[in-house]
C-alpha cells in the first residue's frame, strides 16, 4: 500500500496566500514534530523570468478552500497537471503563466486565466487512484488561447511510443512549493537540478511491490533538492533531451528534506492519453 508512506504534494491555504498545509494527514504532522527536520532549502535557487516559460501556477478553489499546485503549458490550449490538484468538485481554477512572482499580477510577460466554470475544462485520467496515487495526471483546457512569447512557451513533450527509464540521468524541476518541511508555499519560483532514480529502487524504498511504469522517481539524497507541498502537478524536464518527462506527484510522509525519493507521473506512460485528448 503506497498510501501508508506517501502523500500527494498539494498545498492548501488561503487565496494565493500562505496558511497551513492542512491537507497533510495529522499523523504526518505528529511524525514531523517527533523528528528534528533540518530547515534546509528543498528547492535550490530563484528562477529568473523566461527560464521556465512552460511553468504554470495553479490555484484551485474547492468547497471554499484554496489549493496551490503547479502545471506545465503543453500547447496554447492545454495545461498538464496532477490529477490530485484538480479532481473532485472544483469551483474555479486560477492559472498563472509566464511568472516568477506568483503574487505580482502585473509582472512583465505574465498572464492569468481564472476558469470559473470548470465544466468540461478538466480531464482527469480515468485510472487516477487517489489512495495509491497512481495515474496522477490531468489536463486543463483553457478558455482562451495562450499568446506565446519569451515568457510563455509550451514544454516539449516526448515523442509517442518512446519509452526511456531515464534512470541516473539529470533533470530540472521547478515550482512555488515549500522550501522546507515546516512552512508555506513561496512567492518566488524555485528550481533545482536532480538525478533520476531507478524505479525499482524507489518502489523498494516505499515497499511497493506491484507497480507499472507510471512513475519516475528522483534521488533527492545526492542533490539535496526535492519537490515539496505546492509543487504538485509541476514540471520535471530532462536536461538531456529538454523534454517534459514528469508531473510532480508524491513524496514521503516523513517530509521533503529527509532524502526520501519523490514521485512523478511519467509523461511517456501517459503520452497516448495526452494525444487522445489534445491531439498533441
Ligand atoms: C476566480 O473567480 C471565482 C469566481 O468569480 C472567484 O470565486 C475566485 O476567488 C477567483 N479565484 C481567484 C484565485 O481569484
Ligand atoms: C458551464 O459550462 C457548461 C459546459 O460548457 C455549460 O453547459 C453551463 O451552462 C455553464 N454554466 C454556467 C453557469 O455558465
Ligand atoms: C548534500 O548534503 C550533504 C549533507 O549536508 C552534503 O554532505 C552534500 O555535499 C550535499 N550534496 C550536494 C550536491 O550539495
XYZ file of C-alpha atoms and ligand atoms in Angstrom:
322
model
C 0.000 0.000 0.000
C 1.551 3.182 -1.211
C -0.804 5.311 0.843
C 0.855 4.352 4.110
C 4.098 6.083 3.342
C 3.462 8.557 0.578
C 1.283 11.586 0.242
C 0.443 13.929 -2.588
C 2.333 17.167 -2.892
C -0.508 19.652 -2.983
C -0.889 22.573 -0.667
C -3.959 24.068 0.938
C -4.064 27.666 2.018
C -5.734 30.993 1.505
C -6.314 32.530 -1.901
C -2.752 32.767 -3.180
C -1.738 33.239 0.417
C 0.083 31.187 2.907
C -1.629 29.365 5.737
C -1.084 25.774 6.874
C -0.622 22.516 4.975
C -3.939 21.176 6.210
C -4.211 18.504 3.545
C -1.317 16.732 5.187
C -2.542 13.892 7.405
C -2.462 14.603 11.127
C -0.185 11.651 11.794
C 2.281 13.130 9.334
C 2.479 16.359 11.299
C 2.929 14.406 14.508
C 5.766 12.405 12.993
C 7.356 15.585 11.725
C 7.397 17.042 15.203
C 8.919 13.900 16.611
C 11.823 14.343 14.261
C 14.177 17.237 14.092
C 13.919 18.122 10.453
C 16.648 20.279 9.023
C 15.140 23.536 7.774
C 17.290 23.430 4.690
C 16.324 24.609 1.227
C 14.394 21.942 -0.625
C 14.191 23.670 -3.991
C 17.510 25.339 -4.539
C 17.556 28.583 -6.449
C 15.408 31.508 -7.518
C 14.284 31.183 -11.132
C 14.586 34.181 -13.435
C 11.918 35.329 -15.917
C 11.875 33.297 -19.179
C 13.862 30.464 -17.585
C 10.831 28.172 -17.207
C 8.347 29.552 -19.734
C 6.249 26.383 -19.501
C 5.730 26.716 -15.738
C 2.156 27.362 -14.612
C 0.894 28.332 -11.171
C -2.409 26.567 -10.459
C -4.673 27.847 -7.697
C -7.857 25.864 -7.291
C -10.868 26.674 -5.175
C -12.664 23.624 -3.870
C -15.515 23.679 -1.349
C -14.427 27.114 -0.239
C -10.763 26.203 0.345
C -7.835 27.185 -1.849
C -5.149 24.773 -3.003
C -1.853 25.533 -4.626
C -0.248 23.414 -7.359
C 1.898 23.695 -10.451
C 1.399 22.736 -14.050
C 3.020 22.836 -17.480
C 1.925 24.581 -20.646
C 1.870 21.907 -23.355
C 0.053 23.870 -26.064
C -1.785 27.148 -26.493
C -4.919 25.468 -25.162
C -3.756 22.858 -22.641
C -2.031 22.678 -19.286
C -0.814 19.359 -17.906
C -1.031 18.949 -14.129
C -1.588 16.295 -11.459
C -4.990 14.678 -11.046
C -4.925 15.234 -7.286
C -4.772 19.000 -7.932
C -7.994 19.209 -9.898
C -10.053 16.079 -9.120
C -13.413 16.418 -7.439
C -15.786 19.329 -7.088
C -13.652 22.255 -8.201
C -15.304 25.687 -8.012
C -12.685 27.564 -10.031
C -9.093 27.331 -11.238
C -6.789 30.315 -11.497
C -3.845 29.745 -13.839
C -0.754 31.951 -13.756
C 1.503 31.942 -16.815
C 4.905 33.465 -17.506
C 5.515 34.454 -13.903
C 8.271 34.023 -11.365
C 6.489 36.066 -8.681
C 3.127 34.377 -8.234
C 1.643 37.314 -6.325
C 2.595 40.077 -8.770
C -0.408 40.454 -11.055
C 1.482 42.979 -13.180
C 4.754 41.091 -13.643
C 6.121 41.691 -17.159
C 5.259 38.852 -19.521
C 2.855 37.145 -17.139
C -0.820 36.496 -17.694
C -3.676 34.885 -15.806
C -6.821 32.980 -16.579
C -9.420 32.264 -13.932
C -11.638 29.453 -15.138
C -14.842 29.918 -13.158
C -16.938 27.320 -14.922
C -14.741 24.222 -14.941
C -17.407 22.037 -16.509
C -15.787 20.268 -19.470
C -12.464 22.067 -18.895
C -10.789 19.483 -16.674
C -9.888 15.990 -17.827
C -8.721 13.708 -15.027
C -7.094 10.426 -16.042
C -9.791 7.717 -15.807
C -7.480 5.404 -13.849
C -6.470 8.038 -11.299
C -6.439 6.392 -7.872
C -6.187 8.896 -5.018
C -5.386 6.242 -2.417
C -2.493 4.711 -4.273
C -1.627 7.982 -6.045
C -1.461 6.294 -9.437
C -2.282 7.739 -12.881
C -1.950 11.117 -11.195
C -2.325 13.253 -14.345
C -4.948 15.681 -15.581
C -5.405 18.202 -18.373
C -6.868 21.676 -18.061
C -8.354 23.101 -21.227
C -8.081 26.877 -21.373
C -10.924 29.219 -22.252
C -8.628 31.479 -24.229
C -5.665 30.520 -26.359
C -2.362 31.494 -24.817
C -0.194 34.018 -26.565
C 3.288 32.587 -26.659
C 6.236 34.877 -26.002
C 9.702 34.658 -24.477
C 7.892 34.372 -21.144
C 5.280 31.772 -22.097
C 6.171 28.719 -24.161
C 4.946 25.134 -24.256
C 7.085 22.380 -22.781
C 8.304 19.887 -25.333
C 6.556 16.544 -24.949
C 8.420 13.290 -25.561
C 7.530 11.553 -28.773
C 4.809 8.947 -28.628
C 5.833 5.301 -28.449
C 9.195 6.115 -26.964
C 9.917 4.658 -23.598
C 13.039 5.506 -21.682
C 13.701 4.833 -17.995
C 15.872 7.957 -17.698
C 17.485 6.284 -14.669
C 20.535 8.198 -13.408
C 20.045 10.970 -15.931
C 19.773 14.653 -14.981
C 16.620 16.731 -14.873
C 15.363 20.062 -13.620
C 12.281 20.675 -11.503
C 10.550 23.918 -10.655
C 7.710 25.204 -8.538
C 6.446 27.516 -5.830
C 6.235 24.657 -3.324
C 7.585 24.767 0.182
C 11.343 25.207 0.566
C 11.393 23.417 3.897
C 9.207 20.919 5.669
C 7.589 23.384 8.008
C 6.247 26.432 6.231
C 4.348 27.509 3.241
C 4.491 27.846 -0.500
C 6.829 30.620 -1.585
C 6.315 33.769 -3.596
C 9.272 33.347 -5.935
C 9.571 30.406 -8.341
C 12.296 27.945 -7.317
C 14.166 25.363 -9.337
C 16.751 22.685 -8.782
C 18.784 20.083 -10.625
C 18.150 16.495 -9.750
C 19.019 12.987 -10.798
C 16.516 10.296 -11.703
C 16.419 7.217 -9.544
C 15.993 3.676 -10.741
C 12.259 2.967 -10.433
C 12.782 -0.393 -8.719
C 14.912 1.246 -6.075
C 12.251 3.876 -5.466
C 9.438 1.358 -5.163
C 11.551 -0.798 -2.855
C 12.090 2.252 -0.634
C 8.327 2.649 -0.295
C 7.820 -1.102 -0.095
C 5.510 -1.053 -3.105
C 5.512 -4.499 -4.645
C 3.162 -4.092 -7.567
C 3.681 -1.187 -9.894
C 3.787 -0.283 -13.550
C 5.894 2.256 -15.396
C 3.564 5.109 -14.495
C 6.116 6.835 -12.283
C 9.544 8.388 -12.376
C 11.335 8.920 -9.070
C 14.109 11.257 -8.078
C 17.133 10.727 -5.962
C 16.834 13.684 -3.597
C 19.625 12.476 -1.334
C 22.594 13.212 -3.576
C 21.374 16.556 -4.882
C 19.699 17.751 -1.658
C 16.979 19.045 -3.955
C 13.413 17.858 -3.598
C 9.903 18.738 -4.624
C 7.576 19.544 -1.744
C 3.981 20.510 -0.992
C 2.765 23.038 -3.522
C 4.964 21.670 -6.319
C 2.325 19.095 -7.297
C 1.422 18.999 -10.946
C 4.540 20.937 -11.856
C 7.182 20.045 -14.420
C 10.152 17.714 -14.374
C 12.186 18.285 -17.523
C 15.075 16.150 -18.754
C 18.168 18.289 -19.192
C 19.451 15.675 -21.648
C 16.557 15.866 -24.076
C 14.807 19.082 -22.998
C 11.532 17.191 -22.817
C 8.840 17.253 -20.166
C 9.173 13.814 -18.615
C 7.406 14.118 -15.257
C 4.460 15.637 -13.415
C 5.118 16.194 -9.708
C 3.041 13.733 -7.705
C 4.118 12.437 -4.295
C 6.711 12.314 -1.565
C 7.369 10.669 1.758
C 5.161 11.341 4.777
C 8.427 11.951 6.622
C 8.890 15.188 4.728
C 10.734 16.607 1.753
C 14.104 17.372 3.317
C 14.868 13.902 4.599
C 16.324 12.463 1.411
C 13.366 10.227 0.552
C 12.737 9.671 -3.178
C 9.986 11.792 -4.702
C 7.497 10.541 -7.267
C 6.383 11.955 -10.617
C 3.858 10.742 -13.127
C 5.849 9.516 -16.108
C 4.806 11.521 -19.164
C 5.803 8.839 -21.668
C 3.459 6.413 -19.894
C 0.531 8.804 -20.371
C 1.597 10.081 -23.765
C -1.156 8.363 -25.758
C -3.782 9.596 -23.312
C -2.477 13.160 -23.755
C -2.591 12.720 -27.506
C -6.116 11.302 -27.405
C -7.456 14.384 -25.636
C -5.319 17.137 -27.134
C -4.149 15.846 -30.500
C -0.586 16.694 -29.442
C -11.809 33.083 -9.646
O -13.132 33.505 -9.857
C -14.048 32.989 -8.895
C -15.438 33.375 -9.326
O -15.510 34.744 -9.590
C -13.709 33.514 -7.521
O -14.576 32.985 -6.544
C -12.285 33.093 -7.182
O -11.901 33.654 -5.945
C -11.324 33.543 -8.282
N -10.045 32.939 -7.979
C -9.010 33.660 -7.643
C -7.828 32.912 -7.188
O -9.002 34.879 -7.704
C -20.741 25.874 -17.693
O -20.290 25.194 -18.841
C -21.167 24.173 -19.275
C -20.454 23.417 -20.406
O -19.874 24.292 -21.334
C -22.483 24.801 -19.699
O -23.368 23.782 -20.119
C -23.063 25.536 -18.488
O -24.251 26.203 -18.887
C -22.083 26.532 -17.946
N -22.586 27.070 -16.689
C -22.631 28.374 -16.455
C -23.145 28.761 -15.115
O -22.281 29.205 -17.264
C 24.022 17.319 0.357
O 24.021 17.486 1.766
C 25.032 16.708 2.414
C 24.824 16.838 3.907
O 24.655 18.173 4.290
C 26.384 17.191 1.937
O 27.406 16.410 2.543
C 26.476 17.049 0.411
O 27.683 17.568 -0.043
C 25.327 17.776 -0.248
N 25.348 17.491 -1.672
C 25.228 18.454 -2.597
C 25.258 18.002 -4.021
O 25.110 19.627 -2.311
